[in-house]
Coordinates of C-alpha atoms in Angstrom, one line a residue:
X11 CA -44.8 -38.9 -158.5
X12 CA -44.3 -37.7 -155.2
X13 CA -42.3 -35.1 -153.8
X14 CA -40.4 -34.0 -150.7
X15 CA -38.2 -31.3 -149.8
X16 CA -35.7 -30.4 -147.4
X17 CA -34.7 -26.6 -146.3
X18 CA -30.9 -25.9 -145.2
X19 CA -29.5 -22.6 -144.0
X20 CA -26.4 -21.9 -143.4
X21 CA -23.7 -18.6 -144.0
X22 CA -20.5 -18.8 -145.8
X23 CA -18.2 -16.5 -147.0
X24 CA -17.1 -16.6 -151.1
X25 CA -15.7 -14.2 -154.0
X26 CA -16.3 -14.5 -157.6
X27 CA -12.2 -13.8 -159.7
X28 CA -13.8 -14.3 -163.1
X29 CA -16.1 -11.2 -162.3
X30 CA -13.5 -8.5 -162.2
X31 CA -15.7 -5.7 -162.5
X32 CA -18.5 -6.6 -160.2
X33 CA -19.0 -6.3 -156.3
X34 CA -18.5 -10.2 -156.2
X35 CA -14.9 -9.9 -157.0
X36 CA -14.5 -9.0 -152.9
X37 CA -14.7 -10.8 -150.6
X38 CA -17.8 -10.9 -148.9
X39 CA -20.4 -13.4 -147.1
X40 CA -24.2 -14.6 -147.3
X41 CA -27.2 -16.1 -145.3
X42 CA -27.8 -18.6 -148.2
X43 CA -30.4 -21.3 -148.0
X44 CA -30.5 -24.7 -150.1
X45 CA -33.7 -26.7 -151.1
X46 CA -33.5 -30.1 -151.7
X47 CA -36.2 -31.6 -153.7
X48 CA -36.3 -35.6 -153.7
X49 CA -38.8 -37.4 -156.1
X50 CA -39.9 -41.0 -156.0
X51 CA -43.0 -42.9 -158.2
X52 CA -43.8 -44.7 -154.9
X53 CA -43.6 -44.6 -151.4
X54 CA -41.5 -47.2 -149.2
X55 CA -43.4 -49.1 -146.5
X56 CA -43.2 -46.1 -144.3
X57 CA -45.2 -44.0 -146.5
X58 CA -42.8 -41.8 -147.6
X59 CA -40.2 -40.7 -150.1
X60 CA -37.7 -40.6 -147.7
X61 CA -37.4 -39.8 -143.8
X62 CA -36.9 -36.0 -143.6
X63 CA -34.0 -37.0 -140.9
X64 CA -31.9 -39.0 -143.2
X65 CA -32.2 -35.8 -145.3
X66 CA -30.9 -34.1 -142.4
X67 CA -28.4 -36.1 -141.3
X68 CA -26.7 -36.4 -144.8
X69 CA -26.9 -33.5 -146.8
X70 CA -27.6 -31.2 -144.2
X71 CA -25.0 -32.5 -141.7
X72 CA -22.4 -32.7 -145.1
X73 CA -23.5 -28.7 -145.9
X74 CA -22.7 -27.8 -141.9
X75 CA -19.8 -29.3 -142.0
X76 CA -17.9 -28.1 -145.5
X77 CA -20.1 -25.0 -146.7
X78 CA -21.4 -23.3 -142.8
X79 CA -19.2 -20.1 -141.9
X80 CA -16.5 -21.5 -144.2
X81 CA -14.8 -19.0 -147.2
X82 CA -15.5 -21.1 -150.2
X83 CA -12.9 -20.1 -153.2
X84 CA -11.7 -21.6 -156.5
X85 CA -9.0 -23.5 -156.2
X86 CA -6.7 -21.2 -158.0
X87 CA -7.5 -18.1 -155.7
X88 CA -4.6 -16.6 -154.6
X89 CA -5.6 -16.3 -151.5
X90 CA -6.1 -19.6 -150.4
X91 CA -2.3 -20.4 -149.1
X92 CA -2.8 -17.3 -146.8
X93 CA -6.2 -18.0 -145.8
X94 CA -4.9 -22.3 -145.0
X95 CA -1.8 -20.4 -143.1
X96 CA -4.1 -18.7 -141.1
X97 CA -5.7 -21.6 -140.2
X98 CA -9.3 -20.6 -141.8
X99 CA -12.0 -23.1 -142.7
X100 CA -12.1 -23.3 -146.6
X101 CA -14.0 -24.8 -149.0
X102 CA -12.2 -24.6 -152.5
X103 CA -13.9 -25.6 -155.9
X104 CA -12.9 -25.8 -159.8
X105 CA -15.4 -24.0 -160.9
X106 CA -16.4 -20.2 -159.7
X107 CA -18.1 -20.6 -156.5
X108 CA -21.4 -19.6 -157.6
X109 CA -24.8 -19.9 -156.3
X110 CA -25.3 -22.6 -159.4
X111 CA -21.7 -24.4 -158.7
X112 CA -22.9 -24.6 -155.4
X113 CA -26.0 -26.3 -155.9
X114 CA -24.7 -28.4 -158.0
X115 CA -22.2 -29.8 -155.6
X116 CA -25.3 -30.2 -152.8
X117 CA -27.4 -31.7 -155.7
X118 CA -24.1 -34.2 -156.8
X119 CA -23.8 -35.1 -153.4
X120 CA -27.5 -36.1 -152.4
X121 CA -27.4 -38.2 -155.6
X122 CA -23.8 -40.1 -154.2
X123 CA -25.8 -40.9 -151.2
X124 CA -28.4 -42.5 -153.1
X125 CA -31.2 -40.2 -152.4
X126 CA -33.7 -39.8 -155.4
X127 CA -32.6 -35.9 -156.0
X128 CA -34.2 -33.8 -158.5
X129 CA -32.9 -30.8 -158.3
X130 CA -31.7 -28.0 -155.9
X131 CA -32.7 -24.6 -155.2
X132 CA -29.9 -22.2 -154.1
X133 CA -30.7 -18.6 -152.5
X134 CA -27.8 -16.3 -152.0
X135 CA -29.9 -13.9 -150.8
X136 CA -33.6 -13.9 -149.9
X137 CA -34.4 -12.1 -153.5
X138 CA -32.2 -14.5 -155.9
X139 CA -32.6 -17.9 -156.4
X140 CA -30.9 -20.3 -158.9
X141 CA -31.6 -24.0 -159.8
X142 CA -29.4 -27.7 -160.2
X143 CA -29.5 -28.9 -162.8
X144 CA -33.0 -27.8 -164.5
X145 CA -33.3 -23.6 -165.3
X146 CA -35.8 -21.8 -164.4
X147 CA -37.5 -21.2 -168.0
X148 CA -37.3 -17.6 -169.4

């Protein structure tokens, strides 16, 4: 199998509402950084797994443009009508915005533009790291 992988930084803005005793509760923001990891049996006439631009220019371009210096919430925050009032850039999921749901909505994405994706690292911070869809093991 080979392997390739593809670095994306960018800063966004979230809170956590099912963590009502935690500091994530707030809102507050993070320099995060995703790693997407493609995988292939074979490489295409090229030599490669995929052209580290394509990478670019899909999932890093689609990440600019909905996750970079945007306030990601849950769709039930009740903040969100003030936030869309005041004319903010929001990102709103279903599920807690979490470093996890996060990756998994970069990972689920790569995968609807075809790209052999097998998983996705997702760093909040430079000290915490989570992975889509395989854990790390205990």
């Amino acid at each position: 199998m080979f392997q390739v992988a593809r670095e994306i930084h960018f800063c966004y803005g979230h809170r956590i509402l099912s963590d009502p005793t935690g500091r994530c509760q707030h809102l507050h923001g993070h320099t995060a950084r995703a790693l997407v990891v493609l995988e292939s049996p074979s490489l295409d006439d090229r030599g490669m797994v995929l052209d580290f631009s394509d990478i670019r220019q899909h999932v890093a371009g689609w990440v600019d443009q909905h996750f970079d210096h945007c306030m990601i919430l849950q769709q039930n925050d009740p903040l969100v009508t003030e936030l869309q009032a005041a004319g903010e850039p929001l990102f709103l999921t279903e599920a807690p915005p979490t470093a996890r749901e996060l990756a998994r909505i970069i990972f689920q994405f790569a995968q609807e533009c075809g790209f052999p994706v097998v998983h996705v690292e997702f760093w909040e911070t430079d000290d915490v790291v989570d992975r889509y869809p395989q854990p790390y093991p205990a």
